[in-house]
Amino acid sequence: QEFILLSDTLGLSMLVTAMNHRRPPGCTEATVLGPFHVEDNQRYELGADITNGAPGDPCYVRGHVRGLDGEAVAGAELQVWQADADGFYDVQYEGLDQHRARGTLHSAADGRFHFKTVVACEYPVPTDGPGGKMLKALGRHAWRPAHLHFMIAAPGYRRLITHIFRNGDRYLDSDAVFGVRSSLIADWVRHEPGTMPDGTPSAVPFYTLDFDFVLETE
């Protein structure tokens, strides 16, 4: 884990990603995978709530998966995962019997996807080992800006591993692992209590995130 952290915090992971995952203009940019991806996570129907008790403000995420020529990508597999309001991923907790703020969905026939989760929040990378000592020695902070992870795969297209970053986050210009790309920054729009986009009521303020992904033909 410390070797992964060292590669990330020196910018090596992002450099390798940028070199090996160049995309044609118009395609969604790739960024680092990160250490908290989990294979074989829970599968959901479109529109499902993947929160499962994760703390945070409710958020409705929606968008489309398309090809570079604008064609809808039907049945694309979207794996999503994120930190909660306390800055932790589900795998950092002990004793959980199910995943939280993590899951796999598939795009509809028109490429559309949508689901409920919580608002992404900023968090620090681990600092209790050599990686943390290196950051301290360099006078660098350990924080990552708020982001939502996506891994998207579909037959005939190159797999995309990326994040969507929350606009306005104070760490966008100083991400500890150098993962931010300007094209991946989006607005989490705040709404007063009321009806969410899927018609369900929310007694508390909620957020919406809209983002379309463009895949490269394999």
Short mmCIF file of N, CA, C and O in Angstrom, two decimals, residues 44-89:
data_model
loop_
_atom_site.label_atom_id
_atom_site.label_comp_id
_atom_site.label_asym_id
_atom_site.label_seq_id
_atom_site.Cartn_x
_atom_site.Cartn_y
_atom_site.Cartn_z
N TYR A 44 -26.95 -2.84 -9.13
CA TYR A 44 -28.20 -2.11 -8.92
C TYR A 44 -28.91 -1.86 -10.25
O TYR A 44 -28.28 -1.79 -11.31
N GLU A 45 -30.21 -1.67 -10.16
CA GLU A 45 -31.00 -1.20 -11.29
C GLU A 45 -30.81 0.30 -11.43
O GLU A 45 -30.49 1.00 -10.46
N LEU A 46 -31.03 0.82 -12.63
CA LEU A 46 -30.95 2.26 -12.83
C LEU A 46 -31.94 2.97 -11.90
O LEU A 46 -33.07 2.51 -11.69
N GLY A 47 -31.49 4.08 -11.33
CA GLY A 47 -32.33 4.85 -10.42
C GLY A 47 -32.24 4.42 -8.98
O GLY A 47 -32.84 5.06 -8.10
N ALA A 48 -31.48 3.37 -8.70
CA ALA A 48 -31.39 2.85 -7.33
C ALA A 48 -30.60 3.80 -6.42
O ALA A 48 -29.83 4.64 -6.88
N ASP A 49 -30.82 3.63 -5.13
CA ASP A 49 -30.07 4.36 -4.11
C ASP A 49 -28.93 3.45 -3.64
O ASP A 49 -29.16 2.40 -3.06
N ILE A 50 -27.69 3.86 -3.91
CA ILE A 50 -26.53 3.03 -3.55
C ILE A 50 -25.93 3.44 -2.22
O ILE A 50 -24.88 2.94 -1.83
N THR A 51 -26.60 4.36 -1.50
CA THR A 51 -26.03 4.92 -0.27
C THR A 51 -25.82 3.85 0.80
O THR A 51 -24.75 3.76 1.42
N ASN A 52 -26.88 3.10 1.11
CA ASN A 52 -26.82 2.04 2.13
C ASN A 52 -26.31 2.53 3.47
O ASN A 52 -25.53 1.85 4.15
N GLY A 53 -26.74 3.72 3.87
CA GLY A 53 -26.38 4.23 5.19
C GLY A 53 -25.15 5.10 5.24
O GLY A 53 -24.77 5.57 6.32
N ALA A 54 -24.48 5.34 4.12
CA ALA A 54 -23.31 6.22 4.11
C ALA A 54 -23.73 7.63 4.53
O ALA A 54 -24.73 8.15 4.02
N PRO A 55 -23.01 8.27 5.44
CA PRO A 55 -23.38 9.63 5.86
C PRO A 55 -23.12 10.65 4.76
O PRO A 55 -22.15 10.53 4.01
N GLY A 56 -23.99 11.65 4.67
CA GLY A 56 -23.80 12.70 3.68
C GLY A 56 -25.12 13.23 3.16
O GLY A 56 -26.18 12.63 3.37
N ASP A 57 -25.05 14.37 2.49
CA ASP A 57 -26.24 14.97 1.89
C ASP A 57 -26.66 14.16 0.67
O ASP A 57 -25.82 13.72 -0.12
N PRO A 58 -27.98 13.98 0.47
CA PRO A 58 -28.42 13.19 -0.68
C PRO A 58 -28.02 13.85 -1.99
O PRO A 58 -27.98 15.07 -2.12
N CYS A 59 -27.72 13.00 -2.97
CA CYS A 59 -27.29 13.49 -4.28
C CYS A 59 -27.86 12.59 -5.37
O CYS A 59 -27.82 11.36 -5.25
N TYR A 60 -28.38 13.21 -6.41
CA TYR A 60 -28.93 12.48 -7.56
C TYR A 60 -27.97 12.68 -8.73
O TYR A 60 -27.73 13.81 -9.15
N VAL A 61 -27.41 11.59 -9.24
CA VAL A 61 -26.42 11.64 -10.32
C VAL A 61 -27.06 11.13 -11.60
O VAL A 61 -27.73 10.09 -11.59
N ARG A 62 -26.84 11.84 -12.70
CA ARG A 62 -27.43 11.42 -13.97
C ARG A 62 -26.55 11.87 -15.13
O ARG A 62 -25.75 12.80 -15.00
N GLY A 63 -26.71 11.20 -16.26
CA GLY A 63 -25.95 11.55 -17.45
C GLY A 63 -26.15 10.53 -18.53
O GLY A 63 -27.07 9.70 -18.48
N HIS A 64 -25.27 10.58 -19.54
CA HIS A 64 -25.32 9.65 -20.66
C HIS A 64 -23.92 9.10 -20.93
O HIS A 64 -22.92 9.77 -20.65
N VAL A 65 -23.87 7.92 -21.49
CA VAL A 65 -22.63 7.36 -22.02
C VAL A 65 -22.77 7.33 -23.53
O VAL A 65 -23.71 6.74 -24.07
N ARG A 66 -21.82 7.99 -24.22
CA ARG A 66 -21.89 8.08 -25.67
C ARG A 66 -20.53 7.74 -26.27
O ARG A 66 -19.51 7.76 -25.60
N GLY A 67 -20.54 7.47 -27.57
CA GLY A 67 -19.32 7.31 -28.32
C GLY A 67 -18.89 8.65 -28.89
O GLY A 67 -19.61 9.65 -28.80
N LEU A 68 -17.73 8.67 -29.49
CA LEU A 68 -17.16 9.91 -30.00
C LEU A 68 -18.00 10.52 -31.13
O LEU A 68 -17.98 11.73 -31.33
N ASP A 69 -18.76 9.69 -31.83
CA ASP A 69 -19.62 10.19 -32.90
C ASP A 69 -21.01 10.57 -32.40
O ASP A 69 -21.90 10.87 -33.20
N GLY A 70 -21.19 10.52 -31.08
CA GLY A 70 -22.47 10.91 -30.51
C GLY A 70 -23.44 9.77 -30.31
O GLY A 70 -24.55 9.98 -29.78
N GLU A 71 -23.06 8.56 -30.70
CA GLU A 71 -23.97 7.43 -30.57
C GLU A 71 -24.14 7.03 -29.09
O GLU A 71 -23.22 7.10 -28.30
N ALA A 72 -25.37 6.63 -28.77
CA ALA A 72 -25.64 6.15 -27.42
C ALA A 72 -24.94 4.81 -27.20
O ALA A 72 -24.93 3.96 -28.10
N VAL A 73 -24.37 4.62 -26.02
CA VAL A 73 -23.74 3.34 -25.67
C VAL A 73 -24.67 2.63 -24.70
O VAL A 73 -24.75 2.98 -23.52
N ALA A 74 -25.40 1.67 -25.20
CA ALA A 74 -26.36 0.93 -24.39
C ALA A 74 -25.67 -0.19 -23.62
O ALA A 74 -24.73 -0.81 -24.11
N GLY A 75 -26.12 -0.43 -22.40
CA GLY A 75 -25.62 -1.54 -21.60
C GLY A 75 -24.20 -1.37 -21.11
O GLY A 75 -23.57 -2.34 -20.69
N ALA A 76 -23.68 -0.14 -21.12
CA ALA A 76 -22.34 0.08 -20.59
C ALA A 76 -22.33 -0.19 -19.09
O ALA A 76 -23.25 0.21 -18.37
N GLU A 77 -21.32 -0.88 -18.62
CA GLU A 77 -21.18 -1.16 -17.19
C GLU A 77 -20.51 0.03 -16.51
O GLU A 77 -19.41 0.43 -16.88
N LEU A 78 -21.19 0.59 -15.52
CA LEU A 78 -20.64 1.71 -14.76
C LEU A 78 -20.42 1.27 -13.32
O LEU A 78 -21.38 0.97 -12.59
N GLN A 79 -19.17 1.18 -12.92
CA GLN A 79 -18.84 0.97 -11.52
C GLN A 79 -18.58 2.33 -10.89
O GLN A 79 -17.81 3.13 -11.44
N VAL A 80 -19.23 2.61 -9.77
CA VAL A 80 -19.07 3.90 -9.10
C VAL A 80 -18.71 3.67 -7.64
O VAL A 80 -19.15 2.70 -7.02
N TRP A 81 -17.88 4.56 -7.10
CA TRP A 81 -17.52 4.49 -5.69
C TRP A 81 -17.01 5.84 -5.23
O TRP A 81 -16.55 6.64 -6.03
N GLN A 82 -17.09 6.10 -3.91
CA GLN A 82 -16.73 7.41 -3.41
C GLN A 82 -16.55 7.37 -1.89
O GLN A 82 -16.94 6.41 -1.22
N ALA A 83 -15.97 8.45 -1.36
CA ALA A 83 -15.89 8.65 0.08
C ALA A 83 -17.19 9.29 0.58
O ALA A 83 -17.90 9.96 -0.17
N ASP A 84 -17.50 9.08 1.85
CA ASP A 84 -18.70 9.66 2.44
C ASP A 84 -18.40 11.02 3.07
O ASP A 84 -17.29 11.56 2.92
N ALA A 85 -19.36 11.57 3.80
CA ALA A 85 -19.21 12.90 4.39
C ALA A 85 -18.12 12.95 5.44
O ALA A 85 -17.62 14.03 5.77
N ASP A 86 -17.75 11.80 6.00
CA ASP A 86 -16.68 11.75 6.99
C ASP A 86 -15.31 11.53 6.36
O ASP A 86 -14.30 11.43 7.07
N GLY A 87 -15.26 11.44 5.03
CA GLY A 87 -14.00 11.29 4.33
C GLY A 87 -13.49 9.87 4.25
O GLY A 87 -12.30 9.65 4.00
N PHE A 88 -14.38 8.89 4.42
CA PHE A 88 -13.97 7.49 4.39
C PHE A 88 -14.73 6.71 3.32
O PHE A 88 -15.91 6.97 3.06
N TYR A 89 -14.03 5.75 2.71
CA TYR A 89 -14.68 4.78 1.83
C TYR A 89 -15.20 3.62 2.69
O TYR A 89 -14.69 3.37 3.80
#
